[in-house]
Amino acid sequence: MSMEDSREGKLTLVTTKPCFGLPTGCPNCLPVYFYLKFARLPFDLYFNSTFPDSDQIPYVESGCYVAYNNEKGGVIDCLREDGIVDLDSDFRTIPEWISMKAMVSSWLVDALVYELWVASDKTAVQKIYFSDLAWPIGTILHLKQSYAAKLHLGVTSENAERIETEIYSKASLAYGALSTQLGDGSFLFGDRPSSLDALFLGHTLIALQVLPDASVLKSKLLNFSNLVKYTEKLSTELIDPSAQSAVPAWSRVPSSEGNPSTSTNKSGGFSNWSSKPKSKPKKERTEEEKKFRRRAKYFLTAQLVSVLVFLSLFGGSDAGEVDFDEGDEGIDYYD
Amino acid sequence: MARSWSLEGGLKLKNMFGYADVWDGSVSYGWDQTTEVSTGVSLPRMKKWPSPVFARASLLSQDWQKFSSYKEQALGFGLGLLSTRNHELAYNLTWRNLTDPSQMAGDSVRRQLGHSLLSTLKYTFKIDKRNSSLRPTRGYAFSSTTLFAGLSPDSRSARFLRQECDFRYALPLGFYNTALNLGVSGGVIFPWGKGFLDRPSSLPDRFFIGGNTSPVCSLGGPSSVLGFKCRGLGPTELRRRSKDQPDGDGDSSVASERDAVGGDLGVSAFADLSFDLPLKALREAGIHGHIFASTGNLVKLTENEWRKLSTKSFMQSFRSSVGCGLIVPTKLFRLEVNYCHIMRQFEHDHGKTGVQFSFSSPL
């Protein structure tokens, strides 16, 4: 399927399951959902509830085309580079936009990770990620992911309080800056949405609807009424399963005109961690190398088979004799 | 789960606790890209239980990246409840994880990636009256394996029913130690539980046909049609399109490779005529010749595909091959050097006419 076909074909967004009244409860998946909604691209939702520790989810697919979360800086960047949709073409040259996106992608992501995996009673993440897994698997993966979250944040028993203070302080600063930037506007920059709006909206919705009322992060967010109104307004407009919108001209970019990404967006968030280091991509092999390796494999296999045949046909000891086990004497086996 | 291994190393300790208990640990490597590390204990007599009881913990890894774009890791615990000459009943609790490190899997394989819990009860009835498992010239064998998955109050565990049958018959023809071996194998898998008609079957538990195992010796369901490569027969689907692949004039099916996704209903059959060779040295070594014909088919039933299936279409989509070759039955394994000619295959099958090697472990 050519890129033209993948653009024309309907997209499917694969996320974790819906919960807490949201189309997906995962902080990594919800921004992608909103990004596609902002772009008014028709797409279907498909839920994967059996792979909570995958760094591939969320991903967007259309036929043979797939944009994984752990490639090229995330799904949103993949969609831009592949010419599917680009909401940021007018914003990438604005320094404030770049720095705010970096702030949302780092400080606020870390704050939400801390709140969900460390500070809270873990019932939220249990419901988001592990409720569809059989009990022993869900329990073990929950423990594994909690440990990975603490490792990512650098939280230990000695520095837990300091890290917590630092995280909440940065979150407050971020909310303050974003609130000032938003003002009374509909979007954070200008009169059209960008990936920054998608990221931030995903964050605020999770903070407001998933976190418990006793959450410090939630209470900090609630101090900024314009951010809360912004969240409520956009979520009401966008979270509508029946909405099917046409594609406006400004959301499409031909792949040949795509600009190199200057985004400092992380490749996802907490669920992208893996305690295993990622393997390096295999070097491209030429046809000649592949042929050589295949022939070498056949040659070695033939040598090994010849040796084995020789040994078994002409070898000394008879390996076919039954090895009588003295320990089995006197034991009867029923047929 | 009983398996046939090509290479196995183990350590055994006997009677550690005075109950004739046998403890063992082993590392095994199989023909089908399988590696297993396991440890277990068997008790020949446990109170009034009529047969030996065994318990086993194992860590298994299978690499199907090349054929189906996934790797499987399974951590399992098995309990053998009944083990006699003809009957075997075992319970297994397995945590299985399917991953795709290459990130090239097609649609239906992607859907199956992740963790699953299998709580299964497996019953095997086997009767083997053949005079030899390496070169049967007389007798018959029958095997039936029923695997019931979902034996757990937790509805989130995998739920399916898998049944496979094998029948082998060896007829001596009375000259030059010639024998005609006939065999037919069949298997079906179907999910059960809420919404089972719309659900796909579990990918690793489906039937895959193809590979280097001789069907004469093995009794493991429909697994092999000579001449077809590993997982080279049956349903396939396009893999993910790589950014490095050229557009190929817009024909993506040429540019992209395909994943073998297996089938829910598989049937294979063969006829094999074995005979001694004129040279005395070869006869004394047990090396003999054979000519054969084999056929097989693999289709999907789940996700309402069974509605589109008819007996006529099923029969018309059988693949087949014929050939001849030499068999070297060593003490460790049975080696076949065959020339296979593919009579019938479909567009995305991987059957190859030519000389092929085939290996089997005697079971």
XYZ file of C-alpha atoms in Angstrom, chain A residues 1-3 5 12 14 46 48 50-53 55-56 59 61-68 70-72 81-82 126 130-137 140-141 144 276 279 284 297-298 301-302 305 308-309 312-313 317-320 325-328 331-335, chain B residues 12 14 20 22 44-45 49-52 66 83-87 94-105 107 110-117 154 156-157 238-244 247 250-253 256 285 287 328-333 335 352 357 359:
130
model
C 0.000 0.000 0.000
C 1.506 3.321 -0.946
C 1.521 6.273 1.408
C -3.368 4.617 0.037
C -7.271 2.660 13.487
C -4.885 1.022 19.102
C -9.215 -0.728 18.968
C -5.396 -3.900 23.555
C -3.158 -7.700 27.314
C 0.103 -5.829 26.826
C 0.359 -3.138 29.519
C 4.152 -3.183 29.548
C 6.239 0.455 24.532
C 4.564 0.053 21.149
C -0.070 2.900 17.615
C -2.465 1.549 11.672
C -4.053 1.552 8.266
C -3.652 -1.614 6.237
C 0.075 -2.387 6.137
C 1.028 1.005 7.545
C 1.754 1.201 11.256
C 3.077 4.103 13.328
C 4.342 2.786 16.651
C 8.404 3.765 20.260
C 9.582 4.968 16.856
C 10.794 8.346 15.710
C 6.938 12.461 9.056
C 4.867 10.008 7.072
C -4.950 -1.389 38.094
C -4.317 -4.722 34.423
C -8.026 -5.314 34.913
C -8.310 -7.484 31.791
C -5.371 -9.676 32.660
C -5.720 -12.831 34.711
C -4.986 -12.165 38.367
C -1.462 -13.623 38.787
C -0.201 -11.972 35.597
C 3.173 -9.402 38.806
C 3.127 -6.911 35.932
C 7.068 -4.701 37.717
C 15.547 -4.511 29.187
C 18.445 -4.166 20.933
C 21.382 -3.922 6.500
C 24.724 -22.372 7.068
C 23.990 -25.235 4.633
C 24.661 -28.234 8.658
C 25.825 -30.814 6.117
C 24.862 -34.172 9.876
C 26.409 -37.380 13.493
C 25.536 -40.043 10.930
C 25.719 -43.179 15.113
C 26.318 -45.726 12.376
C 28.648 -47.769 22.208
C 25.135 -48.701 21.341
C 23.100 -45.689 22.350
C 19.887 -47.604 21.645
C 17.261 -48.081 36.338
C 17.952 -49.920 39.558
C 15.685 -47.557 41.379
C 12.637 -48.880 39.489
C 7.591 -50.954 41.186
C 4.542 -51.994 39.204
C 3.005 -49.865 36.505
C -0.569 -50.323 35.600
C -1.690 -50.262 31.950
C 18.819 -36.366 37.573
C 17.009 -40.030 42.687
C 11.552 -43.173 45.167
C 13.181 -38.635 40.900
C 6.301 -43.563 40.891
C 3.889 -44.205 43.717
C -2.853 -43.242 43.136
C -2.764 -45.873 40.355
C -0.049 -44.315 38.202
C 3.115 -42.245 38.559
C 11.185 -15.356 10.688
C 0.433 -41.665 32.989
C -0.013 -45.178 31.665
C 0.984 -46.880 28.452
C -2.084 -45.637 26.584
C -3.457 -42.765 28.616
C 1.246 -21.340 31.872
C 1.981 -17.652 31.675
C 2.645 -16.909 28.044
C 3.939 -13.740 26.461
C 4.029 -13.002 22.740
C 6.261 -10.194 21.555
C 7.365 -8.759 18.243
C 10.809 -7.194 18.622
C 11.057 -6.600 14.875
C 7.801 -4.598 14.894
C 6.972 -5.968 11.472
C 4.014 -8.161 12.365
C -2.576 -7.131 11.622
C -0.299 -7.629 16.316
C -3.707 -8.213 17.852
C -2.436 -11.277 19.697
C 0.719 -9.808 21.189
C 0.762 -9.598 24.941
C 0.316 -11.722 28.024
C -2.074 -14.581 28.546
C -2.720 -17.214 31.163
C -10.952 -16.397 36.012
C -9.696 -13.621 31.613
C -7.613 -16.738 30.982
C 0.819 -9.174 4.827
C 3.366 -7.871 7.262
C 3.783 -4.273 8.186
C 5.106 -2.189 5.366
C 8.659 -1.110 6.047
C 9.643 2.458 5.199
C 12.732 1.085 3.412
C 6.667 1.016 -3.555
C 2.160 0.234 -6.094
C 1.953 -3.526 -5.571
C 2.430 -3.907 -1.853
C 1.847 -7.659 -1.850
C 5.943 -6.877 1.751
C 23.030 -50.235 8.052
C 19.411 -47.424 5.027
C 18.974 -43.221 7.236
C 17.573 -44.439 10.563
C 20.378 -43.740 12.997
C 20.201 -44.518 16.681
C 19.690 -40.844 17.505
C 17.273 -39.742 14.804
C 17.328 -38.707 8.552
C 9.882 -25.999 -3.090
C 16.560 -33.018 4.324
C 14.742 -35.108 10.524
